[in-house]
């Protein structure tokens, strides 16, 4: 019998894609989806997946968790922080798409997310689910996977190997990232209306985005004392992130070395591929769970780029990848068939 | 001394452009703008026009009307229907951008706009301000201009001359129109978010759009017993409308005749130009007060196309054109310098 | 052993998607791809499909055809018209994506495609591969499938059932269709550059598009004496077609009847679904082999809409669907997993 | 009598806008436009400007130069490098939109532009026409204005004042810039087709763009020993550049200081305005000759942003601004009325 999985918050963009991927997954069985917005309506109607499920209310998530082996939380950080501990107590695995278990201390949550974390003891225990860098989540008695943020995924993939190899300095790192609109989730605001976003580009939350401490913390696994600047921009596209990262080269670092470093790091990963910097494009990965990374250098700078689909490798696809690894299925199960959107 | 004009509702897209055009107009003086949203803030900050005005509240519109020669209403049909009569009583001209004075009877308003019209006596008196077809508004003691809707402008310009010349039948007319998102005004809805509109196209209010009776009524001035079907579509662009119109040819009508008919009709109009059908494009007019029209035919059908910028010739620009004519200024004053957006 | 298939012209948009779909197909084996442009390069690099094939030259297509059971031609009509007969002589099935075998007579080809057809005898023999309307291609000794054009697919699906049911008149039909840019294939022209297409909409080949006779011919299977007008427009999107079709209702036709007619016609088809007209959107089908159709009516008109992805249901996906049927596999094999692009 | 001006290369995007601006200019008279592509055709037809001129061939540019007071060159760097000296010899002013006179040495041209400069003696003499930083071009006997590149304009405006004020270090500067497609001029390549650019973002010419030495040289006027990295990206929009610039703060530099520095620098300039970083958006300036700049800082970094319309402040508008200053007209003449495209 296939392991059973449910998705809480399945009407948001990431949750919907998680539900679609699981509904078509050969090794898991999707057995519930919750959404207050669509409660009691057919999942098939809204998600265009072949399933006879109807949406349950979000309030029933905890009760429904009893009936499955693992739960995907596509909820806000605040809701996830409350819900995950309760589900773990029921001895069910949790893969959380929010930032609720990605930072180090409860103080970080007060500062960056604006709420007091209700379960700070879990912060150390959560597995940061970026398999190419940090391996598969261990299938413990019960596992909590903190699924990485979209911007952190796009930035960590090109930067971490270079930092670990000692090719770049750990301070003075610049991450200039650009994201399509779905990174912000479903929005009913004038700011995100087509008339305001189309033909525009702007930076936002300059020096204040909550993914800054997440990237800093996780880069810190490759080198001590990381200091970085992260600037997100809003692109007039639906899906995809390009992170253009700048670091100071250690003495003697060459462009051949940085290119080789990434090629080696991802030589055997099914989803991440090292290519020339100009081929690290959003169009080449959007729609898929793939990432592209690339790097070059001169005497002044190392430039490392990463591109992903923010909803797939940056959210739902990576969640399924983590579930695959957690249950010892093929890492690409239910993901390999995804075709890129670009013709 | 230049005539003084005020704009009520100057933070909406059409109202903002009306304010910008009037602020830079050589012959009018913009002396007030109202907007509850931006009340007390500098107009220059929000509209990027060189003026020292600050936004007044909408509630002060009637009092402010005392201080000007003409008022542009960029308000909802319901608000305009209340406000216009009160301003007219103060002996001030009104150019109303809404649909409040475009239909024939109070019954039409109950049916298509969903409110009981408070001043049905004004419906006959209002001048429908499409100068190329219906001439300049007369400068009476006090004049009410019903500024045409964006879709009606795009459809009437190519169709009316053909109908008047007897080249097409008055029944069975099809208007398949496509509009950029600003036609719907400022929107804070998920439906109009970039993520939902981008890379999509859809028809909306099929057989139920409130511009249907307006087009029917105004085409009725060119031929009796007009019957038409109007289908609007939402385009993933910011500005512009293309109306593709189909009519049954009268016996013997040739493509040369329909092309010549439009060329003649607009030979001397500064803003409307007849071109080949494939050159009736949104990009050729967006940003300007110009319209392009074109027509061709075969034995089965006459195809007539019209393209405008919905915010300019379809709203604020046409309002200024009407004001120019009302005050006997050059028809193109304050409008001729507008450059198309397309490079 | 799985049937072997090759794709000729696999670097164009449709050919590339055909190759991707076949590379991931559970029941077929993709054994060759040709492309002069990418000759000798790895297919995986260009198409992002897991295969060890390298591109062959187009000139080797006929020789390679010997080695397979069926060939997909993603070539121009002129090339297909030459190549298909030669492949059929080798007793291999052909699915041709071009218009080379969709019209009735060699005179049609001189008129609409500008070349003298080299194999007019095949025109009657070709199976027009729109399975929902005309059934599965018979697996004869050797079968030639004329895969429908993208516009015809989008227009025939909503119109044919209404015509067959006698709910609309066969004359005076209007098809106002709007397509994303990939309908024109790979383009290196200023006209199709981003700067010229973005934020624009235009009609093209008005009264002269080569899909007109194809639609007329195929609608003619549902009613005699069809007369129609077809107007294509170029949309600033990558993928998708919306066809808005207008027909005159037969006396007494109601909106309930037309909606029910489409619902019945497609009640059991896996890829076509009847919905309300406003839900017939490009975003709901782009990326998939699905089509949506919808219809409504009043006393003057029947409006029927169809939406497809021009590259999938309008080209490569339908080709795979035809191959599935030809080889008696499940109609959805290799297609059901495709996810829509819209989040 | 108004000074007479001609535009060489008036069918490219920048040249066309220069011609439009000059045709509507109150103080200049546009007396010729050249374009091989449109030779002998009406300028009005192609540029939508009210003029009776017809396009002349490019080959007649030198002869036509005799008849005017100043010539705008919208030609390639190689052509400008040949043509400008010849025109100057005729004692006519030249404003050159290309990069032909922006670098320091003929060696720079061999390296970055790939040709041997035919008139290196002019490199020192050319006035770099960024008036807000370097003042008005002097009206000498005859003046050569090197009109700044689009990327340099967007980057120099926010960076130069900070550097000059000693608030940032001169080395380790990062300029991450994003441009709409018109920056590349008219293109008939697959790479710039809508299907390839839409919904994508990519970096190009990484560590190799020819604007790098231009920015370095001009920043060098504010501080010695500038070292910088410049990375351009291609945005799926038509018009506009956003440059996000990073520099290391000098000890003690505060965010208040950097904001005040820009506010002071541009307090009296008509076209450049300092705002908060999040308000430095492409939409706020596209269509106009305005630039927005903004800056903030923390202990690690100073972030300075600049936004312009690449075709206006980044090319044709700035050329007109330079002409205004050269002839002692109001700096904003013929430019102040331009309205932003964003509704």
GROMACS .gro file of C-alpha atoms in nm, chain D residues 7 25 46 63 86 116 132 162 187 195 198 254 258 279-280 286 300 312 324 329:
model
   20
 1036UNK     CA    1   1.862   6.288  -3.745
 1054UNK     CA    2   1.005   7.069  -3.024
 1075UNK     CA    3   0.653   5.559  -3.985
 1092UNK     CA    4   2.556   6.646  -4.766
 1115UNK     CA    5   3.330   6.473  -4.120
 1145UNK     CA    6   4.020   5.071  -3.475
 1161UNK     CA    7   2.314   6.646  -1.401
 1191UNK     CA    8   2.789   5.891  -0.324
 1216UNK     CA    9   1.612   4.305  -3.382
 1224UNK     CA   10   0.849   3.347  -2.777
 1227UNK     CA   11   0.859   3.644  -2.272
 1283UNK     CA   12   2.468   5.589   0.752
 1287UNK     CA   13   2.331   5.833   0.159
 1308UNK     CA   14   1.000   5.382  -0.529
 1309UNK     CA   15   1.283   5.365  -0.782
 1315UNK     CA   16   0.907   5.486  -1.855
 1329UNK     CA   17   2.792   4.609   0.522
 1341UNK     CA   18   1.446   5.863  -2.348
 1353UNK     CA   19   1.861   7.236  -2.533
 1358UNK     CA   20   1.716   7.686  -2.440
   0.00000   0.00000   0.00000
